[in-house]
CSV table of C-alpha atoms and ligand atoms in Angstrom, one decimal:
chain,number,residue,atom,x,y,z
A,1,MET,CA,10.7,-60.5,94.3
A,2,PRO,CA,13.8,-62.4,95.5
A,3,ILE,CA,17.0,-61.1,96.2
A,4,LYS,CA,19.8,-62.1,94.3
A,5,LYS,CA,22.6,-63.0,96.5
A,6,LYS,CA,26.0,-62.2,95.3
A,7,THR,CA,29.1,-63.9,95.0
A,8,ILE,CA,31.7,-62.7,97.1
A,9,LYS,CA,35.0,-63.7,94.8
A,10,SER,CA,38.1,-64.9,97.2
A,11,THR,CA,40.2,-61.9,97.8
A,12,LYS,CA,43.2,-63.8,98.1
A,13,LYS,CA,43.4,-65.1,93.7
A,14,SER,CA,42.8,-60.7,93.0
A,15,ALA,CA,46.0,-60.2,95.4
A,16,ALA,CA,47.8,-62.4,93.6
A,17,LYS,CA,47.8,-61.0,90.4
A,18,LYS,CA,48.0,-57.7,91.1
A,19,PRO,CA,51.6,-56.1,90.2
A,20,ALA,CA,53.8,-55.5,92.2
A,21,THR,CA,53.5,-51.3,92.2
A,22,GLU,CA,50.2,-52.4,93.2
A,23,LYS,CA,50.8,-53.2,97.1
A,24,SER,CA,48.4,-51.8,99.4
A,25,THR,CA,50.8,-50.5,101.8
A,26,ASP,CA,52.6,-47.1,102.7
A,27,ALA,CA,55.6,-48.2,100.8
A,28,SER,CA,57.3,-45.7,103.2
A,29,GLN,CA,56.8,-47.0,105.9
A,30,ASN,CA,57.1,-50.7,103.8
A,31,LYS,CA,53.1,-51.0,106.7
A,32,PRO,CA,49.9,-50.9,106.0
A,33,ALA,CA,48.4,-47.7,105.2
A,34,VAL,CA,46.1,-47.9,107.1
A,35,PRO,CA,46.0,-50.2,110.5
A,36,LYS,CA,44.6,-53.6,110.2
A,37,GLY,CA,42.0,-52.4,113.4
A,38,SER,CA,42.8,-49.1,113.8
A,39,LEU,CA,40.5,-46.2,112.9
A,40,LYS,CA,44.0,-43.5,113.1
A,41,ASP,CA,43.7,-43.0,109.1
A,42,VAL,CA,40.0,-42.8,108.8
A,43,ARG,CA,40.3,-38.3,109.4
A,44,LEU,CA,40.9,-35.2,106.4
A,45,VAL,CA,44.2,-35.1,105.2
A,46,ARG,CA,46.9,-32.4,106.3
A,47,GLY,CA,45.5,-29.2,104.8
A,48,MET,CA,42.5,-30.7,102.9
A,49,LYS,CA,39.2,-28.7,103.8
A,50,ASP,CA,35.9,-30.9,103.8
A,51,ILE,CA,33.4,-28.2,102.3
A,52,LEU,CA,30.2,-28.8,104.7
A,53,PRO,CA,26.6,-28.6,102.9
A,54,GLU,CA,26.5,-25.1,105.4
A,55,ASP,CA,29.1,-23.3,103.2
A,56,GLU,CA,26.9,-24.3,100.4
A,57,LYS,CA,25.6,-21.6,100.0
A,58,TYR,CA,28.4,-19.2,99.8
A,59,TRP,CA,30.0,-21.9,97.2
A,60,ARG,CA,27.1,-21.7,95.2
A,61,HIS,CA,27.0,-18.0,95.3
A,62,VAL,CA,30.3,-17.4,94.1
A,63,PHE,CA,30.1,-19.9,91.4
A,64,ARG,CA,27.5,-17.9,90.3
A,65,THR,CA,28.7,-14.9,90.4
A,66,ALA,CA,31.5,-15.8,87.9
A,67,GLU,CA,29.6,-17.9,85.7
A,68,GLU,CA,27.0,-15.1,85.2
A,69,LEU,CA,30.6,-12.2,84.8
A,70,MET,CA,32.1,-15.2,82.0
A,71,ARG,CA,28.6,-16.0,80.6
A,72,GLU,CA,28.1,-12.7,80.0
A,73,SER,CA,32.0,-11.1,79.1
A,74,TYR,CA,31.6,-13.7,76.1
A,75,PHE,CA,34.5,-16.3,77.7
A,76,ASP,CA,34.1,-19.9,77.3
A,77,ARG,CA,34.6,-22.7,80.4
A,78,LEU,CA,37.0,-25.3,80.3
A,79,GLU,CA,38.2,-27.6,83.2
A,80,THR,CA,42.0,-29.7,82.0
A,81,PRO,CA,42.8,-32.0,84.2
A,82,VAL,CA,43.6,-32.0,88.4
A,83,LEU,CA,46.3,-34.2,87.5
A,84,GLU,CA,49.0,-32.6,84.3
A,85,TYR,CA,52.8,-34.5,83.6
A,86,THR,CA,55.3,-33.0,86.5
A,87,PRO,CA,57.2,-31.0,83.3
A,88,ILE,CA,53.9,-29.2,82.5
A,89,PHE,CA,55.0,-27.5,85.9
A,90,THR,CA,58.3,-26.7,86.1
A,91,ARG,CA,58.9,-25.1,83.1
A,92,ALA,CA,55.9,-22.8,83.0
A,93,VAL,CA,55.8,-22.4,87.1
A,94,GLY,CA,59.9,-22.3,87.0
A,95,GLU,CA,62.2,-24.8,88.6
A,96,ASN,CA,63.6,-22.3,90.6
A,97,THR,CA,60.1,-21.4,93.0
A,98,ASP,CA,58.6,-22.6,95.6
A,99,ILE,CA,55.7,-23.8,94.1
A,100,VAL,CA,57.6,-26.3,92.2
A,101,GLU,CA,60.7,-26.5,94.8
A,102,LYS,CA,58.8,-26.9,97.8
A,103,GLU,CA,54.8,-27.8,97.7
A,104,MET,CA,54.0,-29.9,94.7
A,105,PHE,CA,52.4,-33.2,94.7
A,106,SER,CA,54.1,-34.6,92.3
A,107,PHE,CA,53.9,-39.1,92.6
A,108,THR,CA,55.6,-41.5,89.9
A,109,ASP,CA,52.9,-43.2,89.0
A,110,ARG,CA,51.9,-46.8,87.5
A,111,GLY,CA,53.4,-47.0,84.6
A,112,ARG,CA,56.0,-45.0,85.4
A,113,ASP,CA,55.4,-41.3,84.4
A,114,ASN,CA,56.1,-38.6,86.2
A,115,VAL,CA,52.8,-37.0,87.2
A,116,SER,CA,51.9,-34.1,89.8
A,117,LEU,CA,48.7,-32.3,91.3
A,118,ARG,CA,48.5,-28.7,89.4
A,119,PRO,CA,49.1,-26.3,91.5
A,120,GLU,CA,47.4,-23.5,89.1
A,121,GLY,CA,45.7,-23.2,86.3
A,122,THR,CA,47.4,-21.4,83.3
A,123,ALA,CA,49.9,-24.2,82.9
A,124,GLY,CA,47.1,-26.2,82.0
A,125,VAL,CA,45.2,-24.5,80.1
A,126,VAL,CA,48.3,-23.3,77.9
A,127,ARG,CA,48.9,-26.8,76.8
A,128,ALA,CA,45.3,-27.0,76.2
A,129,TYR,CA,45.7,-24.5,74.3
A,130,VAL,CA,48.3,-25.7,72.3
A,131,GLU,CA,47.5,-29.3,71.5
A,132,HIS,CA,43.8,-28.9,71.2
A,133,GLY,CA,45.1,-26.4,68.0
A,134,MET,CA,43.5,-23.4,69.7
A,135,ILE,CA,45.1,-20.7,67.5
A,136,ASN,CA,43.4,-22.4,64.9
A,137,ARG,CA,39.4,-20.5,65.7
A,138,PRO,CA,39.5,-16.9,66.0
A,139,GLN,CA,42.0,-15.0,68.4
A,140,PRO,CA,42.2,-13.8,71.7
A,141,VAL,CA,40.4,-16.9,72.4
A,142,LYS,CA,38.7,-16.2,75.9
A,143,LEU,CA,38.2,-18.6,79.4
A,144,TRP,CA,37.3,-19.0,82.3
A,145,TYR,CA,38.3,-22.4,85.3
A,146,PHE,CA,36.8,-22.6,88.6
A,147,GLY,CA,38.6,-26.4,90.0
A,148,PRO,CA,39.9,-27.4,92.6
A,149,PHE,CA,44.5,-27.2,93.2
A,150,PHE,CA,47.3,-28.2,95.4
A,151,ARG,CA,50.5,-27.1,97.1
A,152,TYR,CA,52.0,-28.7,100.2
A,153,ASP,CA,51.9,-25.4,101.5
A,154,ARG,CA,51.9,-25.2,105.2
A,155,PRO,CA,48.1,-25.1,106.5
A,156,GLN,CA,47.1,-22.0,108.4
A,157,SER,CA,44.6,-19.2,108.2
A,158,GLY,CA,44.5,-18.8,103.8
A,159,ARG,CA,46.6,-22.2,102.8
A,160,GLN,CA,45.2,-24.9,101.8
A,161,ARG,CA,47.2,-28.2,100.7
A,162,GLN,CA,44.4,-28.5,98.7
A,163,PHE,CA,42.2,-25.5,97.3
A,164,TYR,CA,39.9,-23.7,94.7
A,165,GLN,CA,40.5,-20.2,92.4
A,166,PHE,CA,38.5,-18.3,89.9
A,167,GLY,CA,40.5,-18.2,86.9
A,168,SER,CA,40.7,-17.1,83.0
A,169,GLU,CA,42.6,-16.8,80.1
A,170,VAL,CA,42.3,-14.7,77.3
A,171,ILE,CA,45.7,-16.0,74.6
A,172,GLY,CA,46.2,-15.3,71.5
A,173,ASP,CA,46.5,-11.6,71.8
A,174,GLY,CA,49.6,-9.1,72.9
A,175,HIS,CA,46.9,-5.9,73.3
A,176,PRO,CA,47.2,-4.3,76.9
A,177,VAL,CA,44.3,-3.3,76.7
A,178,ILE,CA,43.3,-7.0,77.6
A,179,ASP,CA,45.3,-6.5,80.0
A,180,ALA,CA,42.7,-3.4,81.7
A,181,GLN,CA,39.8,-5.2,80.5
A,182,LEU,CA,41.2,-8.7,82.5
A,183,ILE,CA,41.8,-6.6,85.6
A,184,SER,CA,38.6,-5.0,85.3
A,185,LEU,CA,37.1,-8.3,85.5
A,186,VAL,CA,37.8,-9.1,88.6
A,187,GLY,CA,36.8,-5.9,90.1
A,188,GLU,CA,33.7,-6.3,88.9
A,189,PHE,CA,33.5,-9.8,89.9
A,190,PHE,CA,34.5,-8.4,93.7
A,191,LYS,CA,32.0,-5.9,93.3
A,192,ARG,CA,29.2,-8.4,92.1
A,193,LEU,CA,29.9,-9.7,95.8
A,194,GLN,CA,30.2,-6.9,97.9
A,195,ILE,CA,33.9,-7.8,98.8
A,196,PRO,CA,36.3,-4.2,99.6
A,197,VAL,CA,39.4,-4.7,97.6
A,198,THR,CA,42.4,-2.8,96.4
A,199,ILE,CA,44.0,-3.6,92.9
A,200,GLN,CA,48.1,-3.0,93.4
A,201,VAL,CA,49.3,-2.7,89.9
A,202,ASN,CA,52.8,-2.8,88.2
A,203,SER,CA,54.9,-4.8,85.9
A,204,ILE,CA,57.7,-6.5,85.1
A,205,GLY,CA,58.5,-5.2,81.9
A,206,ASP,CA,60.2,-7.8,78.7
A,207,LYS,CA,63.3,-9.6,79.9
A,208,GLU,CA,65.5,-7.1,78.8
A,209,SER,CA,63.9,-5.2,81.1
A,210,ARG,CA,64.7,-7.4,83.9
A,211,ILE,CA,67.9,-8.2,83.4
A,212,ALA,CA,68.8,-4.4,83.9
A,213,TYR,CA,66.5,-3.9,87.1
A,214,GLY,CA,68.4,-7.2,87.9
A,215,LYS,CA,71.6,-5.3,87.9
A,216,ALA,CA,71.0,-2.6,89.9
A,217,LEU,CA,69.0,-3.9,92.0
A,218,MET,CA,71.7,-6.3,93.3
A,219,ASP,CA,73.8,-2.7,92.9
A,220,PHE,CA,71.7,-1.8,95.4
A,221,LEU,CA,71.9,-4.4,98.3
A,222,LYS,CA,75.9,-4.7,97.6
A,223,PRO,CA,76.2,-2.6,100.4
A,224,HIS,CA,73.7,-4.5,102.7
A,225,LYS,CA,74.6,-7.9,102.0
A,226,HIS,CA,75.5,-8.3,105.3
A,227,LYS,CA,72.2,-7.9,107.2
A,228,ILE,CA,70.1,-10.1,104.0
A,229,ASP,CA,69.9,-13.5,104.9
A,230,LYS,CA,72.4,-16.3,103.5
A,231,GLU,CA,71.1,-18.5,101.6
A,232,ILE,CA,68.4,-15.7,100.3
A,233,LEU,CA,70.7,-14.9,98.6
A,234,GLU,CA,73.0,-17.5,97.0
A,235,ARG,CA,68.1,-18.8,96.3
A,236,TYR,CA,67.7,-15.6,94.1
A,237,LYS,CA,70.9,-15.0,92.7
A,238,LYS,CA,69.7,-16.1,89.0
A,239,THR,CA,67.2,-14.0,89.4
A,240,PRO,CA,66.8,-11.1,92.3
A,241,LEU,CA,63.9,-9.4,90.9
A,242,GLN,CA,62.1,-12.2,93.0
A,243,LEU,CA,63.3,-10.6,95.9
A,244,LEU,CA,60.7,-8.3,96.0
A,245,ASP,CA,58.3,-11.9,96.5
A,246,VAL,CA,59.8,-13.5,99.8
A,247,LYS,CA,58.3,-13.3,103.3
A,248,ASP,CA,61.5,-11.3,105.2
A,249,ASP,CA,60.0,-8.1,107.6
A,250,GLU,CA,64.1,-7.5,107.2
A,251,LEU,CA,64.7,-7.7,103.5
A,252,GLN,CA,61.4,-5.9,102.7
A,253,LEU,CA,61.5,-2.9,104.7
A,254,LEU,CA,65.0,-3.4,103.0
A,255,LEU,CA,63.8,-3.1,100.4
A,256,ASP,CA,62.1,-0.3,100.2
A,257,ASN,CA,63.9,2.2,99.2
A,258,ALA,CA,65.6,-0.1,96.2
A,259,PRO,CA,65.7,1.4,92.4
A,260,GLN,CA,62.4,0.7,91.1
A,261,ILE,CA,61.6,-1.3,87.8
A,262,VAL,CA,59.8,1.1,86.2
A,263,ASP,CA,62.1,3.5,86.1
A,264,TYR,CA,64.5,0.0,83.6
A,265,LEU,CA,62.0,-0.3,81.3
A,266,THR,CA,62.6,-1.3,77.9
A,267,PRO,CA,61.0,2.1,75.5
A,268,GLU,CA,58.2,-1.0,74.8
A,269,ALA,CA,58.0,-2.3,78.4
A,270,ASN,CA,56.3,1.1,79.2
A,271,GLN,CA,55.2,1.3,76.0
A,272,HIS,CA,53.0,-1.9,77.5
A,273,PHE,CA,52.3,-0.6,80.9
A,274,VAL,CA,51.3,2.9,79.5
A,275,LYS,CA,48.8,2.1,77.6
A,276,VAL,CA,47.6,-1.3,80.7
A,277,LEU,CA,46.7,2.2,82.7
A,278,GLU,CA,45.1,4.8,80.3
A,279,HIS,CA,43.0,1.6,79.8
A,280,LEU,CA,42.6,0.9,83.1
A,281,ASP,CA,41.5,4.6,83.4
A,282,GLU,CA,39.3,5.0,80.8
A,283,LEU,CA,37.0,1.2,81.9
A,284,ASP,CA,36.9,3.5,84.9
A,285,VAL,CA,38.6,0.5,87.4
A,286,SER,CA,41.0,2.0,90.2
A,287,TYR,CA,44.5,1.1,91.5
A,288,GLN,CA,47.1,1.0,93.0
A,289,LEU,CA,50.7,1.2,91.4
A,290,ASN,CA,53.0,-1.0,93.9
A,291,PRO,CA,56.7,-1.3,92.8
A,292,LYS,CA,56.7,-4.8,94.8
A,293,ILE,CA,54.2,-6.8,93.0
A,294,VAL,CA,56.5,-9.1,90.6
A,295,ARG,CA,54.2,-12.8,91.2
A,296,GLY,CA,56.3,-16.2,92.4
A,297,LEU,CA,55.5,-18.5,89.7
A,298,ASP,CA,58.5,-17.8,86.0
A,299,TYR,CA,56.1,-17.3,83.2
A,300,TYR,CA,55.6,-13.6,83.7
A,301,SER,CA,55.7,-10.5,81.8
A,302,HIS,CA,55.0,-7.1,81.6
A,303,THR,CA,52.1,-6.7,83.6
A,304,THR,CA,51.7,-8.2,86.8
A,305,PHE,CA,49.1,-7.2,89.7
A,306,GLU,CA,47.1,-9.1,92.5
A,307,VAL,CA,43.8,-8.2,94.6
A,308,MET,CA,44.7,-7.1,98.3
A,309,PRO,CA,42.0,-7.2,100.5
A,310,GLU,CA,40.3,-3.8,102.3
A,311,GLY,CA,39.6,-5.2,105.5
A,312,GLY,CA,37.7,-8.0,106.8
A,313,ASP,CA,39.9,-11.2,108.6
A,314,LYS,CA,43.4,-9.6,108.7
A,315,LYS,CA,44.6,-12.4,108.4
A,316,LEU,CA,44.3,-13.3,105.1
A,317,ASN,CA,46.9,-12.0,102.0
A,318,ALA,CA,46.6,-11.6,98.7
A,319,LEU,CA,42.8,-12.5,97.3
A,320,GLY,CA,44.1,-13.5,94.2
A,321,GLY,CA,46.7,-12.5,91.3
A,322,GLY,CA,47.5,-13.0,87.3
A,323,GLY,CA,49.7,-11.5,84.8
A,324,ARG,CA,51.1,-11.5,80.7
A,325,TYR,CA,53.1,-14.0,80.4
A,326,ASP,CA,53.5,-13.8,76.5
A,327,LYS,CA,56.2,-16.4,76.4
A,328,LEU,CA,54.6,-19.3,77.7
A,329,VAL,CA,52.2,-20.3,74.4
A,330,GLU,CA,55.7,-21.2,72.9
A,331,LEU,CA,57.7,-22.2,75.6
A,332,PHE,CA,54.4,-25.2,75.0
A,333,GLY,CA,55.7,-26.1,71.4
A,334,GLY,CA,52.9,-23.1,69.5
A,335,ARG,CA,53.4,-20.4,68.1
A,336,GLU,CA,56.1,-17.6,68.6
A,337,GLU,CA,54.8,-14.0,70.4
A,338,THR,CA,51.6,-15.2,71.3
A,339,GLY,CA,49.9,-13.2,73.6
A,340,ALA,CA,48.3,-13.8,77.2
A,341,CYS,CA,47.3,-12.7,79.9
A,342,GLY,CA,45.5,-14.4,82.9
A,343,PHE,CA,44.3,-13.9,86.8
A,344,ALA,CA,43.3,-16.1,89.6
A,345,LEU,CA,41.3,-15.6,93.0
A,346,GLY,CA,40.7,-17.5,95.3
A,347,VAL,CA,37.7,-19.0,96.6
A,348,GLU,CA,37.8,-20.1,100.5
A,349,ARG,CA,39.5,-16.7,100.6
A,350,VAL,CA,37.1,-15.1,98.7
A,351,ILE,CA,34.4,-17.0,100.8
A,352,ALA,CA,36.6,-16.2,104.4
A,353,GLN,CA,35.9,-12.7,102.9
A,354,LEU,CA,32.6,-12.8,102.6
A,355,LYS,CA,31.8,-14.1,105.7
A,356,ALA,CA,34.2,-11.5,107.6
A,357,LEU,CA,31.6,-8.4,107.0
A,358,ASP,CA,29.1,-11.0,107.4
A,359,ILE,CA,27.4,-10.4,104.0
A,360,ARG,CA,24.4,-11.6,103.1
A,361,MET,CA,23.5,-14.8,100.6
A,362,PRO,CA,20.9,-15.0,99.0
A,363,ASP,CA,18.5,-17.1,100.8
A,364,ARG,CA,17.4,-20.4,98.6
A,365,LYS,CA,13.4,-20.7,98.8
A,366,PRO,CA,12.1,-22.8,100.4
A,367,PRO,CA,9.6,-25.5,99.2
A,368,GLU,CA,6.0,-24.9,99.0
A,369,VAL,CA,3.7,-28.5,99.6
A,370,PHE,CA,5.8,-30.7,102.0
A,371,LEU,CA,4.6,-33.9,101.3
A,372,ALA,CA,3.3,-35.8,104.4
A,373,GLN,CA,1.6,-39.3,103.9
A,374,LEU,CA,0.7,-42.4,106.2
A,375,GLY,CA,1.1,-46.2,105.3
A,376,ASP,CA,2.7,-48.4,102.8
A,377,LYS,CA,0.8,-47.7,99.8
A,378,ALA,CA,-0.2,-43.9,100.7
A,379,ARG,CA,3.7,-43.4,100.5
A,380,GLN,CA,3.1,-45.1,96.9
A,381,LYS,CA,1.0,-42.7,96.0
A,382,ALA,CA,2.9,-39.9,97.4
A,383,ILE,CA,6.2,-40.3,95.7
A,384,LYS,CA,3.7,-40.0,92.1
A,385,VAL,CA,2.3,-37.2,93.7
A,386,LEU,CA,5.4,-36.2,94.0
A,387,HIS,CA,7.0,-37.0,90.5
A,388,GLU,CA,4.3,-34.7,89.1
A,389,LEU,CA,4.0,-31.5,91.1
A,390,ARG,CA,7.8,-31.4,90.3
A,391,ARG,CA,7.1,-32.1,86.7
A,392,GLU,CA,4.6,-29.2,86.8
A,393,GLY,CA,7.6,-26.9,88.7
A,394,PHE,CA,6.3,-26.5,91.9
A,395,ARG,CA,9.5,-26.7,94.7
A,396,VAL,CA,8.2,-30.1,96.7
A,397,ALA,CA,10.0,-31.3,100.2
A,398,GLU,CA,9.2,-34.8,101.9
A,399,THR,CA,10.2,-37.1,104.4
A,400,PHE,CA,9.2,-40.5,103.1
A,401,SER,CA,11.0,-42.6,105.2
A,402,LYS,CA,8.9,-41.2,107.9
A,403,GLU,CA,6.4,-43.0,109.0
A,404,ARG,CA,4.5,-41.4,112.1
A,405,LEU,CA,2.6,-37.9,110.0
A,406,LYS,CA,3.8,-35.7,113.6
A,407,SER,CA,6.8,-36.0,112.4
A,408,GLN,CA,6.3,-35.4,109.0
A,409,MET,CA,4.9,-32.3,110.2
A,410,GLU,CA,7.5,-31.0,112.1
A,411,ILE,CA,10.1,-30.8,109.7
A,412,ALA,CA,7.7,-29.5,107.1
A,413,ASN,CA,7.1,-26.9,109.8
A,414,ARG,CA,10.9,-26.0,109.6
A,415,LEU,CA,11.0,-26.3,106.3
A,416,HIS,CA,8.9,-23.0,106.4
A,417,VAL,CA,6.4,-24.4,103.7
A,418,THR,CA,3.7,-22.5,102.3
A,419,PHE,CA,1.5,-25.1,101.7
A,420,THR,CA,1.3,-29.2,103.6
A,421,LEU,CA,-0.7,-32.1,101.7
A,422,ILE,CA,-1.4,-35.3,103.3
A,423,ILE,CA,-2.6,-38.4,102.2
A,424,GLY,CA,-3.7,-41.0,104.9
A,425,GLN,CA,-5.4,-43.7,103.9
A,426,LYS,CA,-8.8,-42.2,104.2
A,427,GLU,CA,-8.1,-40.2,100.9
A,428,MET,CA,-6.2,-43.4,99.8
A,429,ILE,CA,-10.1,-45.3,99.9
A,430,ASP,CA,-11.8,-41.2,98.7
A,431,ASP,CA,-8.7,-40.8,96.3
A,432,THR,CA,-8.0,-37.7,97.9
A,433,ILE,CA,-5.7,-35.1,99.3
A,434,LEU,CA,-6.2,-33.1,102.5
A,435,ILE,CA,-4.4,-29.6,102.3
A,436,ARG,CA,-3.5,-27.8,104.5
A,437,ASP,CA,-1.9,-24.0,104.5
A,438,MET,CA,0.4,-23.7,106.7
A,439,GLU,CA,0.3,-20.3,108.3
A,440,ASN,CA,-4.0,-20.6,109.3
A,441,GLY,CA,-3.9,-24.9,110.2
A,442,ILE,CA,-7.2,-24.6,107.8
A,443,GLN,CA,-7.2,-27.9,106.4
A,444,GLU,CA,-9.3,-28.9,103.3
A,445,VAL,CA,-10.1,-32.0,101.5
A,446,VAL,CA,-10.0,-32.4,97.1
A,447,ASP,CA,-9.6,-34.5,94.3
A,448,SER,CA,-6.3,-36.3,93.9
A,449,LYS,CA,-6.7,-35.3,90.1
A,450,LYS,CA,-8.2,-31.6,90.6
A,451,ILE,CA,-4.6,-30.7,93.3
A,452,VAL,CA,-2.3,-29.3,90.5
A,453,ASN,CA,-4.8,-26.9,89.6
A,454,GLU,CA,-5.9,-25.9,94.0
A,455,LEU,CA,-2.3,-25.3,94.1
A,456,LYS,CA,-1.9,-22.7,91.5
A,457,LYS,CA,-4.7,-20.8,92.2
A,458,ARG,CA,-4.0,-21.0,95.8
A,459,ILE,CA,0.2,-20.1,94.8
A,460,ALA,CA,-0.6,-17.6,92.8
A,461,GLU,CA,-3.2,-15.8,95.2
A,462,ASN,CA,-0.8,-16.3,98.0
A,463,HIS,CA,2.4,-14.1,95.9
A,464,GLY,CA,-1.0,-12.1,94.6
A,465,GLU,CA,-1.8,-11.3,98.5
A,466,LYS,CA,2.2,-10.2,99.4
B,501,HAM,P1,48.4,-17.5,92.3
B,501,HAM,O1,49.3,-16.2,93.0
B,501,HAM,O2,49.6,-18.5,92.7
B,501,HAM,O3,48.2,-17.3,91.4
B,501,HAM,O4,47.3,-17.9,93.0
B,501,HAM,C1,45.7,-17.3,92.3
B,501,HAM,C2,45.1,-16.5,94.0
B,501,HAM,O5,45.4,-18.5,94.6
B,501,HAM,C3,46.2,-16.7,94.9
B,501,HAM,O6,46.0,-15.0,95.0
B,501,HAM,C4,45.1,-17.2,96.4
B,501,HAM,O7,44.0,-16.0,96.5
B,501,HAM,C5,45.0,-19.0,95.7
B,501,HAM,N1,45.3,-19.4,96.7
B,501,HAM,C6,47.3,-19.7,96.5
B,501,HAM,N2,47.8,-20.5,97.4
B,501,HAM,C7,47.0,-21.2,98.2
B,501,HAM,C8,46.8,-21.0,98.9
B,501,HAM,N3,47.9,-22.4,99.4
B,501,HAM,N4,45.4,-21.7,99.8
B,501,HAM,C9,44.3,-20.9,99.5
B,501,HAM,N5,44.5,-20.2,98.2
B,501,HAM,C10,45.6,-19.9,97.5
B,501,HAM,C11,48.5,-18.5,90.5
B,501,HAM,O8,48.0,-20.0,90.6
B,501,HAM,C12,48.6,-18.0,88.5
B,501,HAM,N6,48.0,-19.1,88.0
B,501,HAM,C13,47.3,-17.3,88.5
B,501,HAM,C14,47.8,-16.4,87.3
B,501,HAM,C15,46.8,-16.8,86.1
B,501,HAM,N7,48.7,-15.5,85.7
B,501,HAM,C16,48.3,-15.8,85.2
B,501,HAM,N8,47.0,-16.5,85.6
């Protein structure tokens, strides 16, 4: 068959038509992003990671465990885009947080809109809840997601600039049983993966509780001010609660003796927290109280929690976290006082833990049949047989690009197949297929039309033996 030649358009002309912003230059350095002839930039962006085929079994196992758990709990999957208008995050997560101040991948797009790669999932999900009028569905709306997130963190063990989260949000109900059920789901997820964890729980109460506690905390720190980094004090003077989350050993040592927020909760906030703990007991979830779990994002109120690894990779921080955020829907233009609660778990950290604990992944089943062929005609027939066998539900492997039988048999052996079907020139003439039992090496000629039944029979016999 004649092959049509592609017409290659002049690139000069199309380059001239590009809008000014579309130049293929790195604006900050005003030079081509990839210098001509240089391979310097043909590599991974710092902090990003490829997910290699050898790790696929971990990813599949974590995803399937998450999917199964959420489906059987009647949660629905919602995936939001990785790109959102920047104010979605600045408003929800908070201007004064590490994520917004230092870690967002933000840029102005070609239409001059300020957009950001999502650093977390809750803001996008709440945006979608409001934008799609999910308030009109039966409440609460129970959602889950599994996808990539982006933070300009300092890359190190357990910290990447693109990472995956498995998360969930339950929106439209403020009942404390929801908080407990979500914590219980998190516990169940780790139980199914056989990863031992401790779930640490706290309450940061409502706004009134936090104002009262912030004052108490500052009063406590006053006599120790000289021991605290001035920059830290200045930064958190308006949000003193966040001091509990600052990674500074000296400060944390000092805060070990600080008053605890649970003693400053308003009666309503205290009642909510007590109910959450009661429900956790009813659900048989083990947890630890940790008064320092305040979370580094502004939208939280009441319950906060974090999942800490027990054993395994010592360098890993929290495997996940979450909490209640009753004001966010309203902040995004939704109905006032729409209760909401959720969690997100770091998938790379979960996988690091599976590896560190040497937990065996379910293996992919080896193919039952390998299809080998000799010559062009036989390959054409083998392609048809392959489709037929797959339609019949057999697990079939092949390497049709290989010519020599020896190299094909090597691959069949490596894949630990049960039977190899060989179609050579003689088989083509006779309309037969040679079937080789890989365990004992016995070969038999079978009529092509009978191959499906013959394989079914032999595979059933094999199962019977086991
Ligand atoms: P977060 O604590 O910021 O919460 O993130 C959840 C988890 O994502 C962390 O515990 C960690 O396992 C993982 N993670 C965070 N940053 C990185 C990173 N740079 N590299 C690798 N893993 C990372 C949230 O994102 C909230 N949206 C959780 C939530 C949902 N709260 C309510 N609903």
